[in-house]
Short mmCIF file of C-alpha atoms in Angstrom, two decimals:
data_model
loop_
_atom_site.label_atom_id
_atom_site.label_comp_id
_atom_site.label_asym_id
_atom_site.label_seq_id
_atom_site.Cartn_x
_atom_site.Cartn_y
_atom_site.Cartn_z
CA MET A 1 73.60 105.38 71.37
CA LYS A 2 77.29 104.57 71.91
CA LYS A 3 78.03 100.99 72.96
CA ILE A 4 80.35 100.37 75.92
CA ALA A 5 81.69 96.98 77.04
CA ILE A 6 82.94 96.61 80.61
CA VAL A 7 85.01 93.44 80.92
CA GLY A 8 85.08 92.58 84.61
CA ALA A 9 82.49 93.58 87.21
CA GLY A 10 84.67 93.90 90.28
CA PRO A 11 85.35 97.25 91.99
CA THR A 12 87.10 98.90 89.00
CA GLY A 13 84.30 97.89 86.67
CA ILE A 14 81.65 99.04 89.16
CA TYR A 15 83.22 102.47 89.69
CA THR A 16 83.57 102.85 85.90
CA PHE A 17 79.87 102.06 85.41
CA PHE A 18 78.97 104.44 88.24
CA SER A 19 80.97 107.23 86.59
CA LEU A 20 79.35 106.55 83.20
CA LEU A 21 75.98 107.46 84.72
CA LYS A 22 77.21 111.05 84.87
CA GLN A 23 77.23 111.21 81.06
CA GLN A 24 74.70 113.64 79.62
CA THR A 25 73.65 111.17 76.92
CA PRO A 26 72.44 107.63 77.69
CA LEU A 27 74.75 104.80 76.63
CA ALA A 28 74.35 101.12 75.81
CA VAL A 29 76.43 99.33 78.46
CA SER A 30 77.22 95.61 78.42
CA VAL A 31 78.90 94.14 81.50
CA PHE A 32 80.78 90.85 81.17
CA GLU A 33 81.65 88.93 84.35
CA GLN A 34 83.15 85.43 84.33
CA ALA A 35 82.02 84.73 87.92
CA SER A 36 78.44 83.73 88.73
CA GLU A 37 77.59 87.12 90.27
CA ALA A 38 78.54 90.46 88.76
CA GLY A 39 79.46 93.23 91.15
CA VAL A 40 81.32 91.27 93.81
CA GLY A 41 84.92 90.97 92.65
CA MET A 42 87.48 88.25 93.35
CA PRO A 43 88.90 89.82 96.54
CA TYR A 44 85.45 89.76 98.12
CA ASN A 45 83.61 86.70 96.79
CA ASN A 46 82.79 83.66 98.90
CA GLU A 47 84.50 81.23 96.50
CA ASP A 48 87.97 82.69 97.04
CA ASN A 49 87.68 83.93 100.64
CA SER A 50 86.67 82.63 104.03
CA ARG A 51 84.79 84.53 106.70
CA MET A 52 88.04 84.73 108.65
CA MET A 53 89.63 86.93 105.96
CA LEU A 54 89.33 90.64 106.77
CA ALA A 55 89.18 93.44 104.23
CA ASN A 56 92.15 95.74 104.75
CA ILE A 57 90.01 98.85 104.34
CA ALA A 58 87.34 100.45 106.52
CA SER A 59 84.15 102.28 105.55
CA ILE A 60 85.72 105.70 106.12
CA GLU A 61 88.18 104.99 103.27
CA ILE A 62 85.81 103.36 100.75
CA PRO A 63 84.56 105.71 98.00
CA PRO A 64 80.75 105.57 98.33
CA LEU A 65 78.41 104.56 95.55
CA PHE A 66 74.68 104.99 96.27
CA SER A 67 75.32 104.66 99.99
CA THR A 68 78.38 104.48 102.21
CA TYR A 69 79.48 101.08 103.41
CA ILE A 70 78.67 101.96 107.03
CA ASP A 71 75.12 103.06 106.13
CA TRP A 72 74.60 99.85 104.18
CA LEU A 73 75.88 97.81 107.15
CA ARG A 74 73.50 99.59 109.52
CA SER A 75 70.61 98.70 107.24
CA GLN A 76 71.33 94.97 107.57
CA SER A 77 69.62 92.80 110.16
CA GLU A 78 71.44 91.87 113.34
CA SER A 79 71.07 88.18 112.47
CA HIS A 80 72.68 88.68 109.06
CA LEU A 81 75.66 90.55 110.51
CA ALA A 82 75.99 87.92 113.24
CA ARG A 83 76.68 85.30 110.55
CA TYR A 84 79.99 87.08 110.04
CA GLY A 85 80.72 87.60 113.71
CA VAL A 86 79.74 91.28 113.50
CA GLN A 87 77.68 92.99 116.20
CA ALA A 88 75.36 95.68 114.88
CA SER A 89 75.75 97.69 118.08
CA SER A 90 79.53 97.94 117.66
CA LEU A 91 79.66 99.09 114.02
CA HIS A 92 81.86 102.11 113.33
CA VAL A 93 83.50 103.72 110.29
CA ARG A 94 87.06 102.56 111.08
CA GLN A 95 86.17 98.89 111.55
CA PHE A 96 87.77 96.11 109.51
CA LEU A 97 85.19 93.50 108.51
CA PRO A 98 85.13 90.22 106.54
CA ARG A 99 85.86 90.54 102.85
CA ILE A 100 82.78 88.54 101.94
CA LEU A 101 80.58 91.09 103.69
CA LEU A 102 82.15 93.89 101.65
CA GLY A 103 81.44 91.78 98.56
CA GLU A 104 77.76 91.75 99.50
CA TYR A 105 77.82 95.55 99.68
CA PHE A 106 79.32 95.84 96.20
CA ARG A 107 76.81 93.34 94.79
CA ASP A 108 73.94 95.37 96.26
CA GLN A 109 75.35 98.62 94.88
CA PHE A 110 75.88 97.03 91.46
CA LEU A 111 72.22 95.99 91.26
CA LYS A 112 71.25 99.54 92.16
CA LEU A 113 73.59 100.78 89.41
CA VAL A 114 71.81 98.66 86.83
CA ALA A 115 68.40 99.87 87.98
CA GLN A 116 69.46 103.54 88.03
CA ALA A 117 71.10 103.29 84.60
CA LYS A 118 67.90 101.94 83.09
CA LYS A 119 65.93 104.72 84.82
CA GLN A 120 68.24 107.24 83.12
CA GLY A 121 67.56 105.73 79.69
CA PHE A 122 70.67 103.56 79.44
CA GLU A 123 70.43 100.19 77.73
CA VAL A 124 72.07 97.66 80.07
CA GLN A 125 72.97 94.04 79.57
CA VAL A 126 74.68 92.02 82.29
CA HIS A 127 76.39 88.78 81.24
CA GLU A 128 77.26 86.61 84.25
CA SER A 129 79.26 83.37 84.11
CA CYS A 130 80.50 84.76 80.82
CA ARG A 131 84.21 84.77 79.98
CA VAL A 132 85.48 87.17 77.34
CA THR A 133 87.91 85.18 75.20
CA ASP A 134 89.19 87.79 72.76
CA LEU A 135 89.20 91.46 71.76
CA GLU A 136 90.19 93.05 68.48
CA VAL A 137 90.52 96.74 67.68
CA THR A 138 89.46 97.78 64.17
CA SER A 139 89.45 101.18 62.50
CA GLU A 140 85.78 101.62 63.41
CA ASN A 141 85.16 99.75 66.67
CA VAL A 142 86.18 96.96 69.04
CA ARG A 143 85.13 93.37 68.40
CA LEU A 144 84.51 91.17 71.45
CA TRP A 145 84.11 87.41 71.66
CA VAL A 146 82.78 85.36 74.57
CA GLU A 147 83.25 81.70 75.36
CA GLY A 148 80.86 79.42 73.51
CA ASP A 149 79.84 81.96 70.85
CA PRO A 150 81.79 82.15 67.57
CA ALA A 151 80.15 85.46 66.63
CA SER A 152 81.62 88.72 67.85
CA GLU A 153 79.85 91.81 69.17
CA ARG A 154 80.99 95.32 68.28
CA PHE A 155 81.49 98.22 70.72
CA ASP A 156 82.66 101.82 70.53
CA LEU A 157 84.73 101.45 73.71
CA ALA A 158 85.87 98.39 75.64
CA VAL A 159 86.89 98.86 79.28
CA ILE A 160 89.27 96.17 80.55
CA ALA A 161 88.71 95.93 84.31
CA THR A 162 89.69 92.31 84.84
CA GLY A 163 91.36 92.82 88.23
CA HIS A 164 93.83 90.43 89.81
CA VAL A 165 95.35 87.56 87.86
CA TRP A 166 96.39 84.44 89.77
CA PRO A 167 98.12 81.31 88.47
CA ASP A 168 95.93 78.38 87.52
CA GLU A 169 95.99 75.76 90.29
CA HIS A 170 95.66 72.98 87.70
CA ASP A 171 99.21 73.68 86.50
CA THR A 172 100.83 72.72 89.83
CA PRO A 173 100.89 69.70 92.18
CA ARG A 174 98.05 69.58 94.70
CA ALA A 175 100.54 70.00 97.52
CA PHE A 176 101.49 73.43 96.14
CA PHE A 177 99.22 76.47 95.83
CA PRO A 178 100.67 79.22 93.60
CA SER A 179 98.50 81.76 95.45
CA PRO A 180 95.95 81.72 98.29
CA TRP A 181 93.31 82.24 95.56
CA SER A 182 94.30 79.27 93.44
CA GLY A 183 92.09 76.56 94.91
CA LEU A 184 93.06 76.88 98.58
CA MET A 185 89.59 77.81 99.82
CA GLU A 186 87.99 74.56 98.66
CA ALA A 187 91.00 72.33 99.44
CA LYS A 188 91.07 70.05 102.46
CA ILE A 189 94.46 70.57 104.12
CA ARG A 190 95.46 67.77 106.45
CA ALA A 191 97.31 68.39 109.72
CA CYS A 192 100.88 68.52 108.47
CA LYS A 193 103.82 70.88 107.95
CA VAL A 194 102.60 73.86 105.93
CA GLY A 195 104.92 76.50 104.46
CA ILE A 196 103.66 79.94 103.44
CA MET A 197 105.83 82.28 101.39
CA GLY A 198 105.00 85.81 102.51
CA THR A 199 104.41 87.44 105.90
CA SER A 200 101.96 90.15 104.80
CA LEU A 201 98.17 90.01 105.20
CA SER A 202 97.92 87.59 102.26
CA GLY A 203 100.21 85.17 104.09
CA LEU A 204 98.20 85.51 107.28
CA ASP A 205 94.98 84.95 105.33
CA ALA A 206 96.43 81.77 103.88
CA ALA A 207 97.29 80.60 107.39
CA MET A 208 93.73 81.35 108.55
CA ALA A 209 92.28 79.36 105.66
CA VAL A 210 94.27 76.35 106.86
CA VAL A 211 93.82 76.61 110.64
CA VAL A 212 90.04 76.99 110.58
CA GLN A 213 89.94 73.43 109.25
CA HIS A 214 91.65 72.28 112.44
CA GLY A 215 90.25 74.37 115.28
CA THR A 216 88.37 77.46 116.34
CA PHE A 217 89.16 80.97 117.51
CA THR A 218 87.47 82.37 120.59
CA GLU A 219 87.59 85.93 121.88
CA ALA A 220 87.79 86.93 125.55
CA GLU A 221 86.21 90.06 127.00
CA ASP A 222 89.54 91.92 126.86
CA LYS A 223 89.66 91.28 123.06
CA ARG A 224 92.40 88.68 123.53
CA VAL A 225 91.99 85.85 121.03
CA LEU A 226 92.59 82.16 121.76
CA PHE A 227 92.88 79.25 119.33
CA ASN A 228 91.58 75.82 120.28
CA LEU A 229 93.18 73.06 118.23
CA ASP A 230 91.02 70.06 117.37
CA ARG A 231 92.00 66.70 118.78
CA GLY A 232 93.84 64.77 116.09
CA SER A 233 95.30 67.90 114.47
CA GLU A 234 98.41 68.08 116.68
CA ALA A 235 100.67 67.58 113.64
CA LEU A 236 99.66 70.95 112.16
CA LYS A 237 102.66 73.29 112.02
CA ILE A 238 102.69 76.44 109.88
CA VAL A 239 105.81 78.37 108.92
CA LEU A 240 105.48 81.90 107.55
CA MET A 241 108.61 82.96 105.67
CA SER A 242 110.14 85.88 103.82
CA ARG A 243 113.57 87.28 103.09
CA SER A 244 113.40 89.65 106.06
CA GLY A 245 111.18 87.62 108.41
CA ILE A 246 109.47 90.87 109.39
CA LEU A 247 105.76 91.01 110.23
CA PRO A 248 103.60 93.94 109.15
CA GLU A 249 102.44 96.37 111.80
CA ALA A 250 98.83 96.87 112.86
CA ASP A 251 96.77 99.54 111.14
CA PHE A 252 97.22 102.84 112.95
CA TYR A 253 94.95 105.76 113.75
CA CYS A 254 95.25 108.88 111.58
CA PRO A 255 93.07 111.68 110.22
CA ILE A 256 91.02 110.81 107.13
CA PRO A 257 90.85 112.43 104.63
CA TYR A 258 94.59 112.95 104.68
CA GLU A 259 96.06 116.30 105.66
CA PRO A 260 98.00 117.95 102.81
CA LEU A 261 101.75 117.60 102.53
CA ARG A 262 103.68 120.80 103.18
CA ILE A 263 107.12 120.16 101.68
CA ALA A 264 106.85 117.18 99.31
CA THR A 265 103.90 118.81 97.58
CA GLU A 266 102.68 117.96 94.08
CA ASN A 267 104.29 121.14 92.74
CA ALA A 268 107.60 120.44 94.49
CA ILE A 269 107.77 116.90 93.12
CA ASN A 270 106.76 118.03 89.62
CA ASN A 271 109.54 120.61 89.72
CA GLU A 272 112.07 117.90 90.53
CA ILE A 273 110.70 115.73 87.72
CA ALA A 274 111.02 118.64 85.31
CA ALA A 275 114.67 119.10 86.38
CA GLY A 276 115.50 115.75 84.79
CA ALA A 277 116.22 112.12 85.69
CA ASP A 278 119.82 112.68 86.74
CA GLY A 279 119.79 112.72 90.55
CA LEU A 280 115.97 112.70 90.71
CA LEU A 281 115.69 110.08 93.46
CA ASN A 282 118.21 111.88 95.69
CA ARG A 283 116.49 115.23 95.21
CA VAL A 284 113.06 113.82 96.03
CA PHE A 285 114.45 112.05 99.09
CA ARG A 286 115.46 115.46 100.43
CA LEU A 287 111.81 116.50 100.11
CA ILE A 288 110.74 113.30 101.88
CA ALA A 289 113.23 113.90 104.70
CA GLY A 290 112.08 117.49 105.02
CA GLU A 291 108.44 116.39 105.31
CA ILE A 292 109.27 113.83 108.00
CA GLU A 293 111.49 116.26 109.92
CA LEU A 294 108.70 118.85 109.92
CA ALA A 295 106.13 116.29 111.06
CA ASP A 296 108.19 114.61 113.78
CA PRO A 297 111.51 116.21 114.78
CA ARG A 298 112.04 113.86 117.76
CA TRP A 299 111.72 110.68 115.70
CA SER A 300 113.89 112.21 112.98
CA GLU A 301 116.61 112.86 115.55
CA ARG A 302 116.26 109.37 117.00
CA ILE A 303 116.95 107.67 113.66
CA SER A 304 119.54 110.30 112.65
CA LEU A 305 117.49 111.22 109.61
CA GLY A 306 119.98 113.88 108.58
CA THR A 307 122.63 111.19 107.98
CA LEU A 308 120.36 108.96 105.86
CA ASP A 309 119.75 108.83 102.12
CA ALA A 310 117.40 107.05 99.72
CA ASP A 311 119.36 103.82 100.16
CA SER A 312 119.90 103.75 103.93
CA PHE A 313 116.49 105.01 105.07
CA ALA A 314 114.88 101.55 104.75
CA GLY A 315 117.50 100.07 107.08
CA ALA A 316 116.66 102.65 109.73
CA TRP A 317 112.93 102.06 109.21
CA PHE A 318 113.14 98.31 109.85
CA ALA A 319 116.03 98.33 112.34
CA ALA A 320 114.00 98.11 115.54
CA ARG A 321 111.83 95.25 114.26
CA LYS A 322 114.86 93.29 113.13
CA LYS A 323 116.33 93.48 116.65
CA HIS A 324 113.28 91.89 118.30
CA ASP A 325 111.40 88.64 118.13
CA PRO A 326 108.69 89.25 115.50
CA PHE A 327 105.84 88.02 117.72
CA ARG A 328 106.92 90.13 120.70
CA TRP A 329 107.20 93.12 118.43
CA ALA A 330 103.73 92.40 116.99
CA ASP A 331 102.28 92.20 120.50
CA ALA A 332 103.91 95.47 121.60
CA ASN A 333 102.88 97.23 118.39
CA LEU A 334 99.30 95.98 118.82
CA GLN A 335 99.13 97.43 122.34
CA GLU A 336 100.49 100.76 121.12
CA VAL A 337 98.10 100.96 118.16
CA GLU A 338 95.07 100.13 120.28
CA ARG A 339 95.99 102.80 122.83
CA ASN A 340 96.39 105.35 120.06
CA LYS A 341 93.03 104.42 118.54
CA ARG A 342 91.35 104.77 121.92
CA ASP A 343 93.00 108.15 122.51
CA ARG A 344 92.71 109.27 118.85
CA LEU A 345 96.46 109.81 118.79
CA THR A 346 98.33 110.03 115.49
CA VAL A 347 102.00 109.01 115.29
CA PRO A 348 103.38 111.82 113.08
CA TRP A 349 106.18 109.93 111.33
CA ARG A 350 103.93 107.03 110.38
CA TYR A 351 101.29 109.42 109.06
CA ALA A 352 103.86 111.39 107.07
CA ILE A 353 105.07 108.25 105.26
CA LEU A 354 101.47 107.21 104.57
CA ARG A 355 100.70 110.53 102.89
CA LEU A 356 103.98 110.53 100.98
CA HIS A 357 103.68 107.23 99.13
CA GLU A 358 101.20 108.32 96.46
CA ALA A 359 102.93 111.66 95.92
CA VAL A 360 106.35 110.04 95.52
CA GLN A 361 104.98 107.35 93.18
CA GLU A 362 104.75 110.01 90.47
CA ILE A 363 108.54 110.00 90.04
CA VAL A 364 108.74 106.28 89.21
CA PRO A 365 108.21 106.55 85.41
CA HIS A 366 110.93 109.22 85.28
CA LEU A 367 113.67 107.33 87.17
CA ASP A 368 116.60 105.95 85.20
CA GLN A 369 117.31 102.25 85.50
CA GLN A 370 119.81 102.56 88.36
CA ASP A 371 117.57 104.82 90.44
CA ARG A 372 114.56 102.60 89.78
CA GLN A 373 116.47 99.66 91.21
CA ARG A 374 117.52 101.77 94.21
CA PHE A 375 113.93 102.88 94.74
CA ASP A 376 112.56 99.32 94.64
CA ALA A 377 115.24 98.09 97.05
CA GLY A 378 114.75 100.90 99.54
CA LEU A 379 111.97 103.47 99.70
CA ALA A 380 109.38 101.27 97.98
CA ARG A 381 109.74 98.68 100.75
CA VAL A 382 109.14 101.37 103.37
CA PHE A 383 106.04 102.75 101.66
CA ILE A 384 104.55 99.29 101.11
CA ASP A 385 105.21 98.26 104.72
CA ASN A 386 103.51 101.45 105.91
CA TYR A 387 100.35 101.44 103.79
CA ALA A 388 99.95 97.66 104.06
CA ALA A 389 99.49 97.77 107.85
CA ILE A 390 96.93 95.14 108.74
CA PRO A 391 93.80 94.87 110.92
CA SER A 392 94.42 94.49 114.65
CA GLN A 393 92.23 91.40 114.70
CA SER A 394 94.58 89.69 112.24
CA ILE A 395 97.47 90.35 114.63
CA ARG A 396 95.46 88.96 117.56
CA ARG A 397 94.73 85.77 115.63
CA LEU A 398 98.39 85.44 114.65
CA LEU A 399 99.45 85.76 118.28
CA ALA A 400 96.83 83.19 119.28
CA LEU A 401 98.32 80.72 116.81
CA ARG A 402 101.78 81.45 118.20
CA GLU A 403 100.52 80.88 121.76
CA ALA A 404 99.04 77.57 120.63
CA GLY A 405 102.43 76.50 119.26
CA ILE A 406 101.15 76.22 115.69
CA ILE A 407 102.87 79.04 113.80
CA SER A 408 106.46 80.26 113.46
CA ILE A 409 108.43 82.63 111.24
CA LEU A 410 111.45 81.81 109.12
CA THR A 411 113.90 84.46 107.89
CA LEU A 412 115.22 83.27 104.54
CA GLY A 413 117.80 85.97 103.87
CA PRO A 414 118.59 87.35 100.41
CA ASP A 415 119.29 84.01 98.71
CA TYR A 416 117.20 80.86 98.80
CA ASP A 417 116.01 78.16 96.42
CA MET A 418 112.51 76.72 96.13
CA GLU A 419 111.99 73.27 94.60
CA ILE A 420 108.39 72.22 93.95
CA LYS A 421 107.96 68.45 94.00
CA GLN A 422 104.85 66.34 93.52
CA GLN A 423 104.40 65.63 97.25
CA GLN A 424 106.33 68.41 98.94
CA THR A 425 108.12 71.73 98.51
CA VAL A 426 111.75 72.16 99.56
CA ILE A 427 113.21 75.54 100.58
CA SER A 428 117.00 75.72 100.73
CA THR A 429 119.07 78.53 102.24
CA ASP A 430 122.83 78.73 102.75
CA GLU A 431 122.48 77.18 106.21
CA ASN A 432 119.49 74.80 106.08
CA THR A 433 116.96 72.86 104.05
CA TYR A 434 113.25 72.90 104.95
CA GLU A 435 110.63 70.47 103.66
CA PHE A 436 106.89 71.17 103.62
CA ASP A 437 104.01 68.79 102.92
CA VAL A 438 101.84 71.69 101.71
CA PHE A 439 103.12 75.02 100.42
CA ILE A 440 101.29 78.28 99.63
CA ASP A 441 102.88 81.15 97.73
CA ALA A 442 101.28 84.28 99.24
CA ARG A 443 103.56 87.00 97.87
CA GLY A 444 100.69 88.80 96.19
CA GLN A 445 100.01 90.10 92.73
CA ARG A 446 102.94 90.26 90.34
CA PRO A 447 103.15 92.88 87.58
CA MET A 448 101.94 91.57 84.23
CA LYS A 449 103.20 92.31 80.72
CA THR A 450 101.57 92.51 77.30
CA LYS A 451 102.53 88.88 76.67
CA ASP A 452 100.31 87.87 79.61
CA LEU A 453 97.12 89.34 78.14
CA PRO A 454 94.36 86.69 77.92
CA PHE A 455 92.96 88.17 74.67
CA PRO A 456 95.03 86.67 71.80
CA THR A 457 94.15 89.11 69.00
CA LEU A 458 94.54 92.23 71.13
CA ARG A 459 97.79 90.82 72.48
CA LYS A 460 99.16 90.43 68.93
CA GLN A 461 98.09 93.96 68.09
CA LEU A 462 99.90 95.34 71.12
CA GLU A 463 103.01 93.27 70.44
CA THR A 464 103.43 95.05 67.10
CA THR A 465 104.44 98.14 69.09
CA ASP A 466 107.46 96.27 70.54
CA ASP A 467 106.36 97.52 73.96
CA ASP A 468 106.60 95.15 76.94
CA ILE A 469 103.69 96.82 78.73
CA PRO A 470 100.56 98.56 77.45
CA ASP A 471 101.11 102.27 76.77
CA VAL A 472 98.14 104.12 78.26
CA GLY A 473 97.16 107.77 78.51
CA ASP A 474 96.02 109.70 81.55
CA ASN A 475 92.49 108.37 81.03
CA TYR A 476 93.92 104.83 80.80
CA THR A 477 93.06 104.40 77.11
CA LEU A 478 95.65 102.69 74.95
CA LEU A 479 97.86 105.05 72.95
CA GLU A 480 99.50 102.41 70.78
CA PRO A 481 98.86 100.95 68.32
CA ALA A 482 97.20 103.97 66.72
CA CYS A 483 94.03 102.04 65.88
CA ALA A 484 93.44 101.40 69.60
CA ARG A 485 93.41 105.06 70.64
CA GLY A 486 90.15 105.95 72.31
CA ARG A 487 88.77 102.43 71.84
CA ILE A 488 90.35 100.39 74.65
CA ALA A 489 90.44 101.66 78.24
CA PHE A 490 92.98 99.62 80.18
CA GLY A 491 92.22 99.55 83.90
CA ALA A 492 93.48 96.08 84.81
CA LEU A 493 95.68 96.76 87.86
CA PRO A 494 98.36 94.06 87.29
CA TYR A 495 99.33 95.73 84.00
CA LEU A 496 99.63 99.18 85.62
CA MET A 497 102.02 98.16 88.40
CA HIS A 498 105.23 98.75 86.44
CA ASP A 499 105.08 102.53 86.71
CA GLN A 500 102.57 102.65 89.59
CA PRO A 501 104.09 100.24 92.12
CA PHE A 502 101.58 101.24 94.81
CA VAL A 503 98.47 100.91 92.65
CA GLN A 504 96.04 99.05 94.88
CA GLY A 505 92.89 99.48 96.90
CA LEU A 506 89.37 100.68 96.35
CA THR A 507 90.29 104.37 96.24
CA VAL A 508 92.53 103.69 93.25
CA CYS A 509 89.79 101.60 91.62
CA ALA A 510 87.40 104.54 91.93
CA GLU A 511 89.96 106.99 90.50
CA ILE A 512 90.75 104.73 87.54
CA GLY A 513 87.04 104.09 86.93
CA ALA A 514 86.30 107.82 86.86
CA ALA A 515 89.19 108.44 84.45
CA MET A 516 88.15 105.63 82.09
CA ALA A 517 84.53 106.81 82.02
CA LYS A 518 85.74 110.13 80.59
CA ALA A 519 87.31 108.28 77.65
CA ILE A 520 83.91 108.09 75.97
CA SER A 521 84.05 111.82 75.27
CA GLN A 522 87.61 113.02 75.99
CA PRO A 523 90.83 111.83 74.30
CA ALA A 524 93.88 111.08 76.40
CA ILE A 525 96.06 114.14 76.96
CA ARG A 526 99.39 112.48 77.67
CA SER A 527 101.06 109.17 78.26
CA ARG A 528 101.26 108.00 81.86
CA ARG A 529 104.40 105.97 81.21
CA ARG A 530 107.47 107.61 79.76
CA LEU A 531 110.23 105.04 80.15
CA PRO A 532 110.47 101.50 78.75
CA PHE A 533 109.76 98.72 81.19
CA ILE A 534 112.75 97.62 83.29
CA ASP A 535 112.71 93.90 84.07
CA MET A 536 113.81 93.79 87.70
#
């Protein structure tokens, strides 16, 4: 019986385990999870999230395990759902619900996975509160060490599914949080001036984690949200900031599963890739423009799409938002989105961009250095803004905080300095200096390199290849060094972001899990990454 180690029991690890059950021959599977409960995952556990934090994905988009998320929700008691502010009678497949509730679903499905695997003749061991400290690839197997045990265990395949990596809060002053998941949830934040770097959903979540310590949200019958500040917390002021000062838009209605692209198809993009790196970005932009023009001629004419290129398109995309107050724009966009959801109306240009981002991502490993920089500065920002649209309820809460005079937005511009002191953080721009008693960096996950690997021996083995990032095949197994081929499956998202800038979400976790599960019987066909890492 082949022995498989799954390091990390969040969504990627769960979907890998689920896919392993499809093997004809039973396997010996050991799951290692450093948290107290396997199967939940950091984005959805109750240690790193509050009930105010909403998952940015609905049941209709979540790849099902033994049951769909909506069916699992409907099987829960009304009283249990009510603990999260969810009414059983109003459940639907496009609803955005608390992250912690989604974590409960994954925990339940994980326990069913373990039971089903044993029923199929698998040998299963689940190690909770167990941190893997090192991995080593040998010519015959993979050695694995856990904290507190000097002896190693040997496996035929080790799956690295460790998920997000956040800075350790112990390395920074207590007035500075290097991420919303670095001790913020258990911290007591006094009523003071709070700065938050980032205006995406992570930044809004950080704001929610602070404000719920100083007041309560209430919802009127018309869905309008109000915030009631506690007496004695009048000094609480929160500033969201980013280079652009732009807020994300609310999640919009569209057909799911996605309709196929008609111009920027997989074949069309592969043909452009095959034609070579010279001019690749410009050629693919013509496909993008053609797809948008076909989907929405009126919008294309309004932004003069025919005059735009891969560099100027982002300016046209954000132009209207930059002209308006961000909160007024958010309010107007919320009204539009809610009308469209009610009427089941799809905005064609938004939907076209949403469907394009994964297709276009395939060109990233093939871009030369100059085009990669152009892509990151332009089209990548558009795609991320589009697919990272946030729940309407998050917008309502943001507007409630604005109405209460608690929150504001600061546009930093392209150049600013951040100085982290023991008692405060200072942000300096060309025009002004801003001081904050508490500061939270909510810019999200950063791409990681080989040097960041938390497994010392494996890290040294990979560094012998002189590669800045792990070289993985199409089934995510390491290709170099040669001894690692077919023995280490590398599905940790932060290390895949260099050539997959949009790698995120549960759908991707399921796809990666399915690919890694095949590594037990199928060798990698080709390398996913073809260009050396470019340090941007």
